[in-house]
Tab-separated table of C-alpha atoms in Angstrom:
chain	number	residue	atom	x	y	z
A	258	UNK	CA	-3.117	-15.888	-11.616
A	259	UNK	CA	-1.004	-14.572	-14.417
A	260	UNK	CA	1.178	-11.996	-12.672
A	261	UNK	CA	2.299	-9.486	-15.247
A	262	UNK	CA	4.752	-7.761	-12.990
A	263	UNK	CA	6.871	-6.494	-15.849
A	264	UNK	CA	4.023	-4.499	-17.385
A	265	UNK	CA	2.988	-1.315	-15.686
A	266	UNK	CA	0.572	1.317	-16.873
A	267	UNK	CA	1.144	4.869	-15.742
A	268	UNK	CA	-1.533	7.507	-16.075
A	269	UNK	CA	0.190	10.835	-15.910
A	270	UNK	CA	-0.822	13.730	-13.737
A	271	UNK	CA	-2.347	15.743	-16.553
A	272	UNK	CA	-4.525	12.920	-17.822
A	273	UNK	CA	-8.220	12.918	-17.041
A	274	UNK	CA	-10.228	9.789	-17.784
A	275	UNK	CA	-13.977	9.504	-17.721
A	276	UNK	CA	-15.098	5.928	-17.792
A	277	UNK	CA	-14.171	2.529	-16.477
A	278	UNK	CA	-10.709	1.060	-16.467
A	279	UNK	CA	-10.066	-2.618	-16.553
A	280	UNK	CA	-6.572	-4.034	-16.454
A	281	UNK	CA	-4.688	-7.110	-15.376
A	282	UNK	CA	-1.257	-5.636	-14.816
A	283	UNK	CA	0.131	-3.075	-12.430
A	284	UNK	CA	-1.185	0.412	-12.835
A	285	UNK	CA	-0.222	3.740	-11.365
A	286	UNK	CA	-2.640	6.627	-11.514
A	287	UNK	CA	-1.411	10.164	-11.058
A	288	UNK	CA	-4.229	11.894	-12.878
A	289	UNK	CA	-7.993	12.078	-12.632
A	290	UNK	CA	-10.373	9.187	-13.013
A	291	UNK	CA	-14.144	9.568	-13.065
A	292	UNK	CA	-15.294	6.003	-13.075
A	293	UNK	CA	-14.721	2.570	-11.706
A	294	UNK	CA	-11.551	0.575	-12.002
A	295	UNK	CA	-10.967	-3.144	-11.894
A	296	UNK	CA	-7.416	-4.373	-11.675
A	297	UNK	CA	-6.165	-7.864	-11.123
A	298	UNK	CA	-2.818	-6.699	-9.829
A	299	UNK	CA	-1.246	-3.889	-7.851
A	300	UNK	CA	-2.532	-0.340	-8.027
A	301	UNK	CA	-0.786	2.799	-6.906
A	302	UNK	CA	-2.859	5.936	-6.522
A	303	UNK	CA	-0.348	8.753	-6.682
A	304	UNK	CA	-0.327	11.835	-4.532
A	305	UNK	CA	-1.748	13.948	-7.342
A	306	UNK	CA	-4.440	11.470	-8.273
A	307	UNK	CA	-8.137	12.104	-7.820
A	308	UNK	CA	-10.426	9.133	-8.281
A	309	UNK	CA	-14.207	9.256	-8.184
A	310	UNK	CA	-15.447	5.732	-8.405
A	311	UNK	CA	-15.112	2.288	-6.994
A	312	UNK	CA	-11.910	0.308	-7.081
A	313	UNK	CA	-11.690	-3.465	-7.158
A	314	UNK	CA	-8.083	-4.522	-7.055
A	315	UNK	CA	-5.687	-7.138	-5.858
A	316	UNK	CA	-3.735	-4.725	-3.699
A	317	UNK	CA	-3.603	-0.970	-3.595
A	318	UNK	CA	-1.429	1.776	-2.197
A	319	UNK	CA	-3.184	5.115	-1.879
A	320	UNK	CA	-1.358	8.409	-1.689
A	321	UNK	CA	-3.996	10.632	-3.249
A	322	UNK	CA	-7.712	11.193	-3.058
A	323	UNK	CA	-10.309	8.493	-3.590
A	324	UNK	CA	-14.042	9.107	-3.451
A	325	UNK	CA	-15.502	5.669	-3.625
A	326	UNK	CA	-15.307	2.196	-2.241
A	327	UNK	CA	-12.106	0.200	-2.325
A	328	UNK	CA	-12.199	-3.573	-2.372
A	329	UNK	CA	-8.907	-5.422	-2.372
A	330	UNK	CA	-8.296	-9.116	-2.350
A	331	UNK	CA	-5.007	-8.766	-0.536
A	332	UNK	CA	-4.084	-5.507	1.118
A	333	UNK	CA	-4.788	-1.822	1.254
A	334	UNK	CA	-2.148	0.710	2.198
A	335	UNK	CA	-3.161	4.243	3.046
A	336	UNK	CA	-0.154	6.484	3.027
A	337	UNK	CA	0.222	9.769	4.849
A	338	UNK	CA	-1.247	11.945	2.125
A	339	UNK	CA	-4.164	9.671	1.378
A	340	UNK	CA	-7.726	10.941	1.532
A	341	UNK	CA	-10.327	8.233	1.248
A	342	UNK	CA	-14.033	8.867	1.327
A	343	UNK	CA	-15.734	5.519	1.063
A	344	UNK	CA	-15.769	1.995	2.366
A	345	UNK	CA	-12.752	-0.258	2.308
A	346	UNK	CA	-12.578	-4.003	2.421
A	347	UNK	CA	-9.474	-6.149	2.359
A	348	UNK	CA	-7.592	-8.889	4.105
A	349	UNK	CA	-4.884	-6.620	5.414
A	350	UNK	CA	-4.771	-2.928	6.075
A	351	UNK	CA	-2.044	-0.436	6.830
A	352	UNK	CA	-2.850	3.133	7.735
A	353	UNK	CA	-0.117	5.682	8.246
A	354	UNK	CA	-0.309	8.716	10.473
A	355	UNK	CA	-2.006	11.683	8.846
A	356	UNK	CA	-4.484	9.795	6.706
A	357	UNK	CA	-7.946	11.228	6.182
A	358	UNK	CA	-10.439	8.387	6.063
A	359	UNK	CA	-14.200	8.598	6.239
A	360	UNK	CA	-16.195	5.452	5.726
A	361	UNK	CA	-16.595	1.896	6.832
A	362	UNK	CA	-13.756	-0.504	7.182
A	363	UNK	CA	-14.003	-4.244	7.035
A	364	UNK	CA	-10.567	-5.611	7.655
A	365	UNK	CA	-9.938	-8.459	10.041
A	366	UNK	CA	-6.686	-10.314	9.473
A	367	UNK	CA	-7.191	-12.503	12.535
A	368	UNK	CA	-10.623	-13.611	11.375
A	369	UNK	CA	-9.209	-15.822	8.609
A	370	UNK	CA	-9.775	-19.597	8.793
A	371	UNK	CA	-7.035	-21.479	10.650
A	372	UNK	CA	-4.683	-23.710	8.732
A	373	UNK	CA	-5.702	-27.376	8.385
A	374	UNK	CA	-4.032	-29.737	10.794
A	375	UNK	CA	-1.431	-32.063	9.357
A	376	UNK	CA	-2.516	-35.730	9.272
A	377	UNK	CA	-0.960	-37.940	11.938
A	378	UNK	CA	1.733	-40.337	10.864
A	379	UNK	CA	1.092	-44.061	11.507
A	380	UNK	CA	3.958	-44.224	13.961
A	381	UNK	CA	2.502	-41.592	16.260
A	382	UNK	CA	-1.149	-42.583	15.934
A	383	UNK	CA	-2.694	-44.290	18.928
A	384	UNK	CA	-3.818	-47.956	18.439
A	385	UNK	CA	-7.487	-48.400	17.753
A	386	UNK	CA	-9.536	-49.302	20.787
A	387	UNK	CA	-13.057	-50.552	20.252
A	388	UNK	CA	-15.701	-48.912	22.448
A	389	UNK	CA	-16.572	-50.821	25.601
A	390	UNK	CA	-20.080	-52.045	26.106
A	391	UNK	CA	-21.382	-52.060	29.655
A	392	UNK	CA	-23.019	-55.298	30.708
A	393	UNK	CA	-26.557	-54.879	31.890
A	394	UNK	CA	-27.024	-55.598	35.529
A	395	UNK	CA	-29.726	-58.050	36.427
A	396	UNK	CA	-32.837	-56.358	37.576
A	397	UNK	CA	-32.851	-53.446	35.253
A	398	UNK	CA	-31.483	-49.966	35.888
A	399	UNK	CA	-32.367	-49.744	39.540
A	400	UNK	CA	-31.212	-53.230	40.433
A	401	UNK	CA	-34.634	-54.723	40.758
A	402	UNK	CA	-37.326	-55.951	38.497
B	9	UNK	CA	57.222	8.990	1.921
B	10	UNK	CA	58.151	7.574	5.294
B	11	UNK	CA	57.288	9.445	8.418
B	12	UNK	CA	59.358	12.378	9.555
B	13	UNK	CA	62.232	11.962	11.939
B	14	UNK	CA	59.991	13.196	14.758
B	15	UNK	CA	57.591	10.237	14.434
B	16	UNK	CA	58.678	6.768	15.332
B	17	UNK	CA	55.445	5.074	14.289
B	18	UNK	CA	53.257	5.591	11.264
B	19	UNK	CA	49.581	5.358	11.979
B	20	UNK	CA	46.572	6.154	9.878
B	21	UNK	CA	46.206	9.730	11.007
B	22	UNK	CA	49.876	10.473	10.405
B	23	UNK	CA	49.749	9.041	6.949
B	24	UNK	CA	46.670	11.094	6.085
B	25	UNK	CA	48.426	14.225	7.292
B	26	UNK	CA	51.484	13.426	5.182
B	27	UNK	CA	49.347	12.960	2.114
B	28	UNK	CA	47.608	16.253	2.690
B	29	UNK	CA	50.876	18.077	3.117
B	30	UNK	CA	52.227	16.472	0.004
B	31	UNK	CA	49.193	17.566	-1.937
B	32	UNK	CA	49.410	21.119	-0.722
B	33	UNK	CA	52.672	22.767	-1.583
B	34	UNK	CA	53.642	26.414	-1.620
B	35	UNK	CA	54.499	28.367	-4.755
B	36	UNK	CA	58.075	27.302	-4.602
B	37	UNK	CA	57.066	23.684	-4.676
B	38	UNK	CA	58.391	23.021	-1.239
B	39	UNK	CA	56.209	21.016	1.073
B	40	UNK	CA	54.210	22.936	3.639
B	41	UNK	CA	56.036	22.815	6.946
B	42	UNK	CA	54.445	21.033	9.791
B	43	UNK	CA	53.838	24.207	11.781
B	44	UNK	CA	51.785	25.698	8.994
B	45	UNK	CA	49.855	22.526	8.392
B	46	UNK	CA	46.143	22.999	8.073
B	47	UNK	CA	44.206	22.357	11.167
B	48	UNK	CA	41.861	19.490	11.191
B	49	UNK	CA	38.448	20.586	10.074
B	50	UNK	CA	36.417	21.767	12.976
B	51	UNK	CA	33.256	20.589	11.299
B	52	UNK	CA	34.232	16.952	11.796
B	53	UNK	CA	36.274	16.664	14.940
B	54	UNK	CA	35.667	12.962	15.135
B	55	UNK	CA	36.461	12.123	11.555
B	56	UNK	CA	38.108	8.773	11.235
B	57	UNK	CA	37.262	7.686	14.743
B	58	UNK	CA	34.725	4.946	14.618
B	59	UNK	CA	32.069	5.209	17.280
B	60	UNK	CA	33.378	8.444	18.735
B	61	UNK	CA	30.625	10.618	17.340
B	62	UNK	CA	28.024	11.324	19.951
B	63	UNK	CA	24.598	12.036	18.526
B	64	UNK	CA	22.507	12.153	21.653
B	65	UNK	CA	23.226	11.856	25.303
B	66	UNK	CA	21.279	9.548	27.525
B	67	UNK	CA	18.288	11.377	28.935
B	68	UNK	CA	16.575	10.482	32.166
B	69	UNK	CA	13.028	9.251	32.207
B	70	UNK	CA	10.295	11.812	32.403
B	71	UNK	CA	7.053	11.198	34.223
B	72	UNK	CA	3.926	13.321	33.871
B	73	UNK	CA	2.671	13.597	37.413
B	74	UNK	CA	-0.716	14.895	38.475
B	75	UNK	CA	-1.033	15.709	42.148
B	76	UNK	CA	-3.916	13.773	43.624
B	77	UNK	CA	-4.507	16.487	46.200
B	78	UNK	CA	-4.785	19.625	44.116
B	79	UNK	CA	-4.698	18.269	40.588
B	80	UNK	CA	-1.587	20.198	39.648
B	81	UNK	CA	0.356	18.701	36.757
B	82	UNK	CA	4.125	18.710	36.655
B	83	UNK	CA	6.983	16.703	35.233
B	84	UNK	CA	9.246	14.505	37.305
B	85	UNK	CA	12.553	13.446	35.794
B	86	UNK	CA	14.775	10.603	36.813
B	87	UNK	CA	13.628	7.932	39.180
B	88	UNK	CA	9.961	7.790	40.122
B	89	UNK	CA	10.050	8.369	43.840
B	90	UNK	CA	8.123	9.946	46.629
B	91	UNK	CA	7.944	13.633	45.886
B	92	UNK	CA	6.291	16.843	46.952
B	93	UNK	CA	3.775	18.724	44.870
B	94	UNK	CA	5.246	22.088	43.880
B	95	UNK	CA	1.866	23.713	44.263
B	96	UNK	CA	0.226	22.460	47.418
B	97	UNK	CA	3.361	20.920	48.999
B	98	UNK	CA	1.536	17.653	49.586
B	99	UNK	CA	3.640	14.557	49.846
B	100	UNK	CA	2.930	12.228	46.949
B	101	UNK	CA	3.540	8.532	47.334
B	102	UNK	CA	5.055	6.665	44.423
B	103	UNK	CA	4.655	3.106	45.554
B	104	UNK	CA	3.016	0.391	43.532
B	105	UNK	CA	-0.181	-1.171	44.838
B	106	UNK	CA	-1.324	-4.648	43.932
B	107	UNK	CA	-4.869	-5.846	44.556
B	108	UNK	CA	-4.803	-9.636	44.383
B	109	UNK	CA	-8.060	-10.174	46.283
B	110	UNK	CA	-10.956	-8.088	47.548
B	111	UNK	CA	-9.838	-4.538	48.125
B	112	UNK	CA	-11.743	-1.643	49.576
B	113	UNK	CA	-10.684	1.755	50.718
B	114	UNK	CA	-8.551	4.422	49.134
B	115	UNK	CA	-5.344	3.956	47.200
B	116	UNK	CA	-3.549	7.051	46.068
B	117	UNK	CA	-0.206	6.992	44.361
B	118	UNK	CA	1.668	8.550	41.495
B	119	UNK	CA	2.897	5.098	40.612
B	120	UNK	CA	1.055	2.015	39.452
B	121	UNK	CA	-1.988	0.214	40.786
B	122	UNK	CA	-2.470	-3.318	39.535
B	123	UNK	CA	-5.735	-5.199	39.966
B	124	UNK	CA	-4.861	-8.840	39.520
B	125	UNK	CA	-7.229	-11.337	37.852
B	126	UNK	CA	-8.479	-12.469	41.254
B	127	UNK	CA	-8.691	-8.947	42.568
B	128	UNK	CA	-12.011	-7.264	43.248
B	129	UNK	CA	-12.466	-3.595	44.014
B	130	UNK	CA	-15.331	-3.013	46.370
B	131	UNK	CA	-16.161	0.589	47.161
B	132	UNK	CA	-12.548	1.514	46.519
B	133	UNK	CA	-11.269	4.879	45.411
B	134	UNK	CA	-8.129	4.470	43.354
B	135	UNK	CA	-6.001	7.346	42.129
B	136	UNK	CA	-2.885	6.413	40.226
B	137	UNK	CA	-0.744	7.350	37.304
B	138	UNK	CA	-1.000	3.934	35.679
B	139	UNK	CA	-3.865	1.606	36.452
B	140	UNK	CA	-3.761	-1.971	35.254
B	141	UNK	CA	-7.080	-3.782	35.459
B	142	UNK	CA	-7.142	-7.532	35.068
B	143	UNK	CA	-9.853	-8.257	37.602
B	144	UNK	CA	-13.169	-6.856	38.659
B	145	UNK	CA	-12.960	-3.111	39.152
B	146	UNK	CA	-16.629	-2.338	38.623
B	147	UNK	CA	-17.105	-1.477	42.278
B	148	UNK	CA	-14.371	1.109	42.394
B	149	UNK	CA	-14.009	4.754	41.511
B	150	UNK	CA	-10.939	5.011	39.362
B	151	UNK	CA	-8.846	7.979	38.395
B	152	UNK	CA	-5.681	7.561	36.393
B	153	UNK	CA	-3.686	8.936	33.513
B	154	UNK	CA	-3.143	5.695	31.728
B	155	UNK	CA	-5.594	2.850	31.967
B	156	UNK	CA	-4.485	-0.594	30.857
B	157	UNK	CA	-7.102	-3.279	30.487
B	158	UNK	CA	-5.846	-6.820	30.573
B	159	UNK	CA	-7.507	-10.131	29.948
B	160	UNK	CA	-10.598	-10.458	32.089
B	161	UNK	CA	-10.554	-6.840	33.192
B	162	UNK	CA	-13.915	-5.272	33.958
B	163	UNK	CA	-14.738	-1.771	35.047
B	164	UNK	CA	-17.488	0.817	35.011
B	165	UNK	CA	-16.697	3.576	32.567
B	166	UNK	CA	-18.998	6.051	34.210
B	167	UNK	CA	-16.917	5.834	37.380
B	168	UNK	CA	-13.574	5.873	35.618
B	169	UNK	CA	-11.524	8.890	34.635
B	170	UNK	CA	-8.525	8.378	32.441
B	171	UNK	CA	-6.537	10.112	29.778
B	172	UNK	CA	-5.010	7.303	27.754
B	173	UNK	CA	-6.288	3.782	27.254
B	174	UNK	CA	-4.353	0.647	26.384
B	175	UNK	CA	-6.063	-2.607	25.539
B	176	UNK	CA	-3.641	-5.434	26.229
B	177	UNK	CA	-2.944	-8.219	23.789
B	178	UNK	CA	-5.387	-10.812	25.077
B	179	UNK	CA	-7.981	-8.430	26.436
B	180	UNK	CA	-11.485	-7.984	25.111
B	181	UNK	CA	-13.099	-4.719	26.063
B	182	UNK	CA	-16.713	-4.135	25.223
B	183	UNK	CA	-18.062	-1.246	27.292
B	184	UNK	CA	-21.610	-0.007	27.315
B	185	UNK	CA	-20.630	3.640	27.254
B	186	UNK	CA	-18.614	5.483	24.628
B	187	UNK	CA	-14.886	5.612	25.149
B	188	UNK	CA	-13.458	9.106	25.157
B	189	UNK	CA	-9.749	9.549	25.636
B	190	UNK	CA	-6.691	11.259	24.328
B	191	UNK	CA	-4.799	8.257	23.051
B	192	UNK	CA	-6.046	4.740	22.482
B	193	UNK	CA	-3.746	1.848	21.737
B	194	UNK	CA	-5.350	-1.424	20.784
B	195	UNK	CA	-3.414	-4.640	21.030
B	196	UNK	CA	-6.434	-6.767	21.904
B	197	UNK	CA	-10.053	-6.310	20.975
B	198	UNK	CA	-12.304	-3.354	21.603
B	199	UNK	CA	-15.886	-2.936	20.509
B	200	UNK	CA	-17.174	0.483	21.398
B	201	UNK	CA	-17.919	3.980	20.247
B	202	UNK	CA	-14.527	5.617	20.347
B	203	UNK	CA	-13.783	9.309	20.404
B	204	UNK	CA	-10.081	10.009	20.695
B	205	UNK	CA	-7.339	12.223	19.455
B	206	UNK	CA	-5.130	9.357	18.443
B	207	UNK	CA	-5.929	5.726	17.827
B	208	UNK	CA	-3.273	3.114	17.176
B	209	UNK	CA	-4.227	-0.430	16.251
B	210	UNK	CA	-1.300	-2.767	16.606
B	211	UNK	CA	-0.776	-6.040	14.813
B	212	UNK	CA	-3.175	-8.584	16.219
B	213	UNK	CA	-5.525	-5.945	17.529
B	214	UNK	CA	-9.077	-5.355	16.411
B	215	UNK	CA	-11.109	-2.184	16.763
B	216	UNK	CA	-14.851	-2.374	16.121
B	217	UNK	CA	-17.765	-0.019	16.461
B	218	UNK	CA	-17.722	3.667	15.650
B	219	UNK	CA	-14.399	5.407	15.600
B	220	UNK	CA	-13.736	9.123	15.481
B	221	UNK	CA	-10.154	10.220	15.763
B	222	UNK	CA	-7.931	12.983	14.561
B	223	UNK	CA	-5.113	10.586	13.905
B	224	UNK	CA	-5.491	6.954	13.040
B	225	UNK	CA	-2.656	4.479	12.662
B	226	UNK	CA	-3.166	0.840	11.798
B	227	UNK	CA	-0.146	-1.401	11.782
B	228	UNK	CA	0.160	-4.244	9.297
B	229	UNK	CA	-1.865	-7.089	10.771
B	230	UNK	CA	-4.234	-4.843	12.664
B	231	UNK	CA	-7.961	-5.220	12.226
B	232	UNK	CA	-10.472	-2.452	11.762
B	233	UNK	CA	-14.174	-3.226	11.473
B	234	UNK	CA	-15.743	0.081	12.204
B	235	UNK	CA	-17.320	3.191	10.848
B	236	UNK	CA	-14.378	5.515	10.769
B	237	UNK	CA	-14.034	9.262	10.675
B	238	UNK	CA	-10.359	10.011	10.895
B	239	UNK	CA	-8.276	13.009	9.991
B	240	UNK	CA	-10.723	15.795	10.630
B	241	UNK	CA	-10.579	18.018	13.667
B	242	UNK	CA	-12.950	16.097	15.918
B	243	UNK	CA	-14.188	17.416	19.231
B	244	UNK	CA	-12.436	15.382	21.845
B	245	UNK	CA	-14.040	15.108	25.264
B	246	UNK	CA	-11.977	12.738	27.346
B	247	UNK	CA	-13.470	11.383	30.520
B	248	UNK	CA	-13.142	14.399	32.758
B	249	UNK	CA	-9.723	15.398	31.490
B	250	UNK	CA	-8.873	18.065	29.057
B	251	UNK	CA	-6.124	17.204	26.573
B	252	UNK	CA	-2.785	18.674	27.423
B	253	UNK	CA	-2.587	20.753	24.268
B	254	UNK	CA	-5.936	22.355	24.878
B	255	UNK	CA	-4.955	23.171	28.422
B	256	UNK	CA	-1.901	24.942	27.148
B	257	UNK	CA	-3.798	26.726	24.383
B	258	UNK	CA	-6.284	28.127	26.840
B	259	UNK	CA	-3.529	30.259	28.266
B	260	UNK	CA	-1.529	31.122	25.227
B	261	UNK	CA	-4.153	31.478	22.544
B	262	UNK	CA	-5.849	34.525	23.946
B	263	UNK	CA	-2.636	36.036	25.210
B	264	UNK	CA	-4.465	37.735	28.012
B	265	UNK	CA	-3.854	37.738	31.709
B	266	UNK	CA	-5.004	35.288	34.293
B	267	UNK	CA	-8.226	37.180	34.977
B	268	UNK	CA	-9.640	36.354	31.574
B	269	UNK	CA	-8.409	32.832	31.978
B	270	UNK	CA	-10.481	32.404	35.104
B	271	UNK	CA	-13.512	33.979	33.483
B	272	UNK	CA	-13.346	31.634	30.574
B	273	UNK	CA	-12.880	28.497	32.618
B	274	UNK	CA	-14.540	28.711	35.995
B	275	UNK	CA	-13.170	26.317	38.493
B	276	UNK	CA	-10.123	25.475	36.483
B	277	UNK	CA	-6.847	25.563	38.250
B	278	UNK	CA	-4.418	28.149	36.821
B	279	UNK	CA	-1.639	25.639	36.793
B	280	UNK	CA	-3.659	23.396	34.542
B	281	UNK	CA	-3.289	25.685	31.565
B	282	UNK	CA	0.441	25.335	31.297
B	283	UNK	CA	0.778	21.866	32.638
B	284	UNK	CA	3.796	23.055	34.583
B	285	UNK	CA	4.869	25.531	37.188
B	286	UNK	CA	2.586	28.496	37.494
B	287	UNK	CA	4.655	31.610	37.256
B	288	UNK	CA	1.867	34.169	37.016
B	289	UNK	CA	-0.193	33.487	40.068
B	290	UNK	CA	1.782	32.844	43.208
B	291	UNK	CA	-1.211	33.660	45.371
B	292	UNK	CA	-4.516	31.937	45.982
B	293	UNK	CA	-7.212	31.654	43.395
B	294	UNK	CA	-9.544	34.528	42.702
B	295	UNK	CA	-12.713	35.076	40.777
B	296	UNK	CA	-15.042	32.252	40.058
B	297	UNK	CA	-12.404	29.588	40.345
B	298	UNK	CA	-12.332	27.827	43.663
B	299	UNK	CA	-9.641	25.611	45.037
B	300	UNK	CA	-11.093	22.158	45.155
B	301	UNK	CA	-8.491	19.551	45.898
B	302	UNK	CA	-10.719	16.748	44.725
B	303	UNK	CA	-11.542	18.388	41.444
B	304	UNK	CA	-9.947	17.336	38.211
B	305	UNK	CA	-7.500	20.017	37.256
B	306	UNK	CA	-8.003	19.752	33.564
B	307	UNK	CA	-11.625	20.715	33.250
B	308	UNK	CA	-14.935	21.253	34.971
B	309	UNK	CA	-16.001	19.021	37.788
B	310	UNK	CA	-17.075	15.589	36.761
B	311	UNK	CA	-19.166	13.003	38.441
B	312	UNK	CA	-16.403	10.453	38.465
B	313	UNK	CA	-15.164	11.003	41.993
């Protein structure tokens, strides 16, 4: 992913946007947004922000009010002044004391797939042993014809 | 300038004093004599002394004790030891009890009761401050302030009264009944309907089900797969115990005397409102409240015991 960490968009507190926002770089919202937002990088929802819509981001830190679902590929941070009314879904979640959150949460960091085992080196691998074949006893299974 | 004839050794403090005196001179330009030297600032008596500033003294441990005879709540500081209830003068044992095999009977202590993984409670009545369940406690009637559920711990919620709940790191707790408590700390896994004042999910923990809490904290690495309602003033109904703040507010909110207190909460012990020593009612109970030693002091009678 092209991480444009040097570019950051800031939406000031007095700005009100009606519509969808799509961006690939970091964005900080301190104003009002009536619509959905898709961001491929980090999002900061400021303390004065008020968002009504869904958010699909890489990672997000919420300090303001969000009325909508939040889906993050990496992590979601709900700070003390955050007010979230909607469902959240992410790999990792951090909720500070004082957060107002109403909705469903689907965060399970321990439910991720375990790391693949490293292949054994030839020196440590056990020698191959062919499977043994039991010789049939005369007389069948019960020892008699 | 070198030290005065009265000092044989120049240290840091002396040099600082000399510099200050040199900086401050009277109108004639003569240095300020030593007797008139400014006193060291009282605001920073320990200035320059590394490690000498004391920010907080060591405080003894405080234990919230609930008398298992009368239900009176008080605070014990220092070492947890055998003590006497200030209200009913009953002697309270503080020993730790361990149930490593089948256990039946009564166990009452203001200390800790530990049900080991091989322990089984059969028709046992357990009253403790901290109860650690790692075995089968479904056959026991449990009353405690803090309930810790370890790996393999099983109990019957309808026969358990507790204030705070701790799910240990490797424990999996999936009760049939809703969990109502004051504080819930999840280090393992819990799948239940939760109604609490405070819920803390630690790293590695997982809380599932329905969650209603006034305060919710999720540490980095904690899991939350639930329908959550956090932050609003939710009605908390812990298992037979009224939260400490509500007990205190019952007395102070109305600002009225003990008579109205009894009318509003029949059967509630007057000492329960403050959570400490009762200074208003030295005599026996009056009105609708009756002295029931086996009754929970924080609220109306429950079916737990």
